[in-house]
């Protein structure tokens, strides 16, 4: 458990802290998604950070303390930042409904899917994770789907 906590604090928490600082800077939700969340997704899918989360998903039933550590070190502070960002987006009129206010976890849902997919199914059916996430954000924010050229969500 101590080793897991040390890995999480060293490998993942700095990314959460960096995202929190960017969220606190006051930019738009769309900017945050493009500047912070998409690069974090790329990083999580391609590095051992994603493997840590996949391992947690597989082992949390047998080792519930691991889930507790990850929640305390990563999820709780990450959700606090996302809630602040979403609240500010709502106040600015960036959101078409209050769904993200009630369920801020929806912003990170595609990241979880991408990590699970990369670890289990990528060899059978590759997934253009970045394009999927852009389409998801476009849908969540009331925009159009990502362009066929792989462009950003609108």
mmCIF file of C-alpha atoms in Angstrom:
data_model
loop_
_atom_site.group_PDB
_atom_site.id
_atom_site.type_symbol
_atom_site.label_atom_id
_atom_site.label_comp_id
_atom_site.label_asym_id
_atom_site.label_seq_id
_atom_site.Cartn_x
_atom_site.Cartn_y
_atom_site.Cartn_z
ATOM 1 C CA UNK A 1 0.000 0.000 0.000
ATOM 2 C CA UNK A 2 2.810 2.402 0.847
ATOM 3 C CA UNK A 3 4.521 1.673 -2.469
ATOM 4 C CA UNK A 4 1.257 2.249 -4.350
ATOM 5 C CA UNK A 5 0.711 5.547 -2.534
ATOM 6 C CA UNK A 6 4.256 6.661 -3.314
ATOM 7 C CA UNK A 7 3.789 5.836 -7.013
ATOM 8 C CA UNK A 8 0.471 7.681 -7.138
ATOM 9 C CA UNK A 9 1.932 10.722 -5.396
ATOM 10 C CA UNK A 10 4.988 10.767 -7.640
ATOM 11 C CA UNK A 11 3.435 9.867 -10.998
ATOM 12 C CA UNK A 12 -0.167 11.056 -10.943
ATOM 13 C CA UNK A 13 -0.695 13.707 -8.285
ATOM 14 C CA UNK A 14 1.597 16.260 -9.995
ATOM 15 C CA UNK A 15 -0.631 16.053 -13.075
ATOM 16 C CA UNK A 16 -3.695 16.702 -10.905
ATOM 17 C CA UNK A 17 -1.979 19.656 -9.230
ATOM 18 C CA UNK A 18 -0.984 21.085 -12.604
ATOM 19 C CA UNK A 19 -4.543 20.713 -13.911
ATOM 20 C CA UNK A 20 -5.882 22.365 -10.762
ATOM 21 C CA UNK A 21 -3.589 25.357 -11.254
ATOM 22 C CA UNK A 22 -4.730 25.734 -14.857
ATOM 23 C CA UNK A 23 -8.377 25.405 -13.823
ATOM 24 C CA UNK A 24 -7.873 28.056 -11.149
ATOM 25 C CA UNK A 25 -6.370 30.455 -13.694
ATOM 26 C CA UNK A 26 -9.846 31.284 -14.969
ATOM 27 C CA UNK A 27 -9.857 30.078 -18.567
ATOM 28 C CA UNK A 28 -12.902 28.648 -20.298
ATOM 29 C CA UNK A 29 -14.015 25.062 -19.872
ATOM 30 C CA UNK A 30 -13.277 24.369 -23.541
ATOM 31 C CA UNK A 31 -9.752 25.750 -23.133
ATOM 32 C CA UNK A 32 -9.226 23.552 -20.092
ATOM 33 C CA UNK A 33 -10.375 20.497 -22.021
ATOM 34 C CA UNK A 34 -8.106 21.257 -24.957
ATOM 35 C CA UNK A 35 -5.035 22.466 -23.049
ATOM 36 C CA UNK A 36 -5.189 20.167 -20.051
ATOM 37 C CA UNK A 37 -7.527 17.208 -20.339
ATOM 38 C CA UNK A 38 -6.649 16.016 -23.858
ATOM 39 C CA UNK A 39 -2.887 16.050 -23.188
ATOM 40 C CA UNK A 40 -3.508 14.285 -19.861
ATOM 41 C CA UNK A 41 -5.482 11.642 -21.720
ATOM 42 C CA UNK A 42 -2.656 11.117 -24.207
ATOM 43 C CA UNK A 43 -0.243 10.802 -21.309
ATOM 44 C CA UNK A 44 -2.413 8.380 -19.330
ATOM 45 C CA UNK A 45 -2.974 6.084 -22.297
ATOM 46 C CA UNK A 46 0.689 5.989 -23.355
ATOM 47 C CA UNK A 47 2.522 5.826 -20.018
ATOM 48 C CA UNK A 48 2.593 3.758 -16.864
ATOM 49 C CA UNK A 49 0.168 6.209 -15.272
ATOM 50 C CA UNK A 50 -2.630 4.456 -17.152
ATOM 51 C CA UNK A 51 -1.276 1.087 -16.069
ATOM 52 C CA UNK A 52 -1.533 2.210 -12.441
ATOM 53 C CA UNK A 53 -5.213 3.008 -12.876
ATOM 54 C CA UNK A 54 -5.900 -0.230 -14.774
ATOM 55 C CA UNK A 55 -4.175 -2.140 -11.974
ATOM 56 C CA UNK A 56 -6.277 -0.299 -9.424
ATOM 57 C CA UNK A 57 -9.468 -1.192 -11.260
ATOM 58 C CA UNK A 58 -8.434 -4.845 -11.306
ATOM 59 C CA UNK A 59 -7.231 -5.079 -7.715
ATOM 60 C CA UNK A 60 -9.389 -2.669 -5.695
ATOM 61 C CA UNK A 61 -11.806 -5.436 -4.743
ATOM 62 C CA UNK A 62 -9.007 -7.405 -3.099
ATOM 63 C CA UNK A 63 -7.130 -4.354 -1.821
ATOM 64 C CA UNK A 64 -9.706 -1.676 -0.907
ATOM 65 C CA UNK A 65 -7.037 0.500 0.725
ATOM 66 C CA UNK A 66 -5.580 1.081 -2.753
ATOM 67 C CA UNK A 67 -8.868 2.589 -3.908
ATOM 68 C CA UNK A 68 -8.972 4.705 -0.758
ATOM 69 C CA UNK A 69 -5.462 6.044 -1.429
ATOM 70 C CA UNK A 70 -6.230 6.819 -5.074
ATOM 71 C CA UNK A 71 -9.477 8.530 -4.107
ATOM 72 C CA UNK A 72 -7.793 10.684 -1.471
ATOM 73 C CA UNK A 73 -4.690 11.577 -3.504
ATOM 74 C CA UNK A 74 -6.151 11.875 -7.029
ATOM 75 C CA UNK A 75 -9.944 11.696 -7.325
ATOM 76 C CA UNK A 76 -10.990 14.001 -4.485
ATOM 77 C CA UNK A 77 -8.703 16.933 -5.395
ATOM 78 C CA UNK A 78 -9.312 16.372 -9.106
ATOM 79 C CA UNK A 79 -13.085 16.500 -8.694
ATOM 80 C CA UNK A 80 -12.807 19.617 -6.549
ATOM 81 C CA UNK A 81 -11.003 21.381 -9.406
ATOM 82 C CA UNK A 82 -13.471 20.102 -11.981
ATOM 83 C CA UNK A 83 -16.419 21.272 -9.850
ATOM 84 C CA UNK A 84 -14.925 24.756 -9.597
ATOM 85 C CA UNK A 85 -14.271 24.868 -13.318
ATOM 86 C CA UNK A 86 -17.764 23.631 -14.200
ATOM 87 C CA UNK A 87 -19.401 26.081 -11.793
ATOM 88 C CA UNK A 88 -17.502 28.933 -13.399
ATOM 89 C CA UNK A 89 -18.461 27.651 -16.868
ATOM 90 C CA UNK A 90 -22.116 27.624 -15.807
ATOM 91 C CA UNK A 91 -21.871 31.196 -14.519
ATOM 92 C CA UNK A 92 -20.341 32.299 -17.831
ATOM 93 C CA UNK A 93 -23.056 30.599 -19.873
ATOM 94 C CA UNK A 94 -20.702 28.000 -21.376
ATOM 95 C CA UNK A 95 -22.976 25.074 -20.478
ATOM 96 C CA UNK A 96 -26.284 24.302 -22.147
ATOM 97 C CA UNK A 97 -27.608 22.430 -19.077
ATOM 98 C CA UNK A 98 -26.667 21.587 -15.502
ATOM 99 C CA UNK A 99 -25.667 17.970 -16.113
ATOM 100 C CA UNK A 100 -21.962 18.592 -15.459
ATOM 101 C CA UNK A 101 -22.763 20.473 -12.270
ATOM 102 C CA UNK A 102 -24.522 17.408 -10.911
ATOM 103 C CA UNK A 103 -22.099 14.856 -12.380
ATOM 104 C CA UNK A 104 -18.641 16.396 -12.870
ATOM 105 C CA UNK A 105 -17.316 12.849 -13.241
ATOM 106 C CA UNK A 106 -18.719 12.940 -16.783
ATOM 107 C CA UNK A 107 -15.745 15.074 -17.845
ATOM 108 C CA UNK A 108 -13.306 12.304 -17.008
ATOM 109 C CA UNK A 109 -15.464 9.374 -18.133
ATOM 110 C CA UNK A 110 -13.886 9.157 -21.602
ATOM 111 C CA UNK A 111 -10.433 9.030 -20.022
ATOM 112 C CA UNK A 112 -11.428 5.972 -18.039
ATOM 113 C CA UNK A 113 -12.877 4.304 -21.113
ATOM 114 C CA UNK A 114 -9.735 5.107 -23.107
ATOM 115 C CA UNK A 115 -7.433 3.592 -20.486
ATOM 116 C CA UNK A 116 -9.512 0.458 -20.140
ATOM 117 C CA UNK A 117 -9.813 0.109 -23.916
ATOM 118 C CA UNK A 118 -6.067 0.613 -24.438
ATOM 119 C CA UNK A 119 -5.242 -2.041 -21.870
ATOM 120 C CA UNK A 120 -7.768 -4.654 -22.936
ATOM 121 C CA UNK A 121 -8.963 -4.213 -26.505
ATOM 122 C CA UNK A 122 -6.540 -2.021 -28.471
ATOM 123 C CA UNK A 123 -4.866 -5.016 -30.088
ATOM 124 C CA UNK A 124 -8.229 -6.252 -31.393
ATOM 125 C CA UNK A 125 -9.719 -2.958 -32.461
ATOM 126 C CA UNK A 126 -7.726 0.254 -32.288
ATOM 127 C CA UNK A 127 -9.635 3.282 -31.087
ATOM 128 C CA UNK A 128 -8.881 6.865 -32.108
ATOM 129 C CA UNK A 129 -9.101 7.943 -28.506
ATOM 130 C CA UNK A 130 -8.412 11.610 -29.086
ATOM 131 C CA UNK A 131 -11.105 11.901 -31.748
ATOM 132 C CA UNK A 132 -13.594 9.993 -29.587
ATOM 133 C CA UNK A 133 -12.894 12.328 -26.665
ATOM 134 C CA UNK A 134 -13.259 15.417 -28.856
ATOM 135 C CA UNK A 135 -16.629 14.135 -30.107
ATOM 136 C CA UNK A 136 -17.678 13.421 -26.526
ATOM 137 C CA UNK A 137 -16.729 16.917 -25.354
ATOM 138 C CA UNK A 138 -18.564 18.438 -28.299
ATOM 139 C CA UNK A 139 -21.660 16.488 -27.361
ATOM 140 C CA UNK A 140 -21.365 17.306 -23.646
ATOM 141 C CA UNK A 141 -20.900 21.009 -24.324
ATOM 142 C CA UNK A 142 -23.684 21.260 -26.873
ATOM 143 C CA UNK A 143 -21.420 21.708 -29.879
ATOM 144 C CA UNK A 144 -21.046 19.764 -33.061
ATOM 145 C CA UNK A 145 -19.110 16.541 -33.361
ATOM 146 C CA UNK A 146 -15.434 16.672 -34.185
ATOM 147 C CA UNK A 147 -14.732 17.214 -37.848
ATOM 148 C CA UNK A 148 -13.669 14.352 -40.066
ATOM 149 C CA UNK A 149 -10.275 15.994 -40.396
ATOM 150 C CA UNK A 150 -9.695 15.331 -36.690
ATOM 151 C CA UNK A 151 -10.322 18.929 -35.722
ATOM 152 C CA UNK A 152 -11.348 20.241 -32.379
ATOM 153 C CA UNK A 153 -14.854 20.085 -31.008
ATOM 154 C CA UNK A 154 -16.914 23.176 -31.647
#
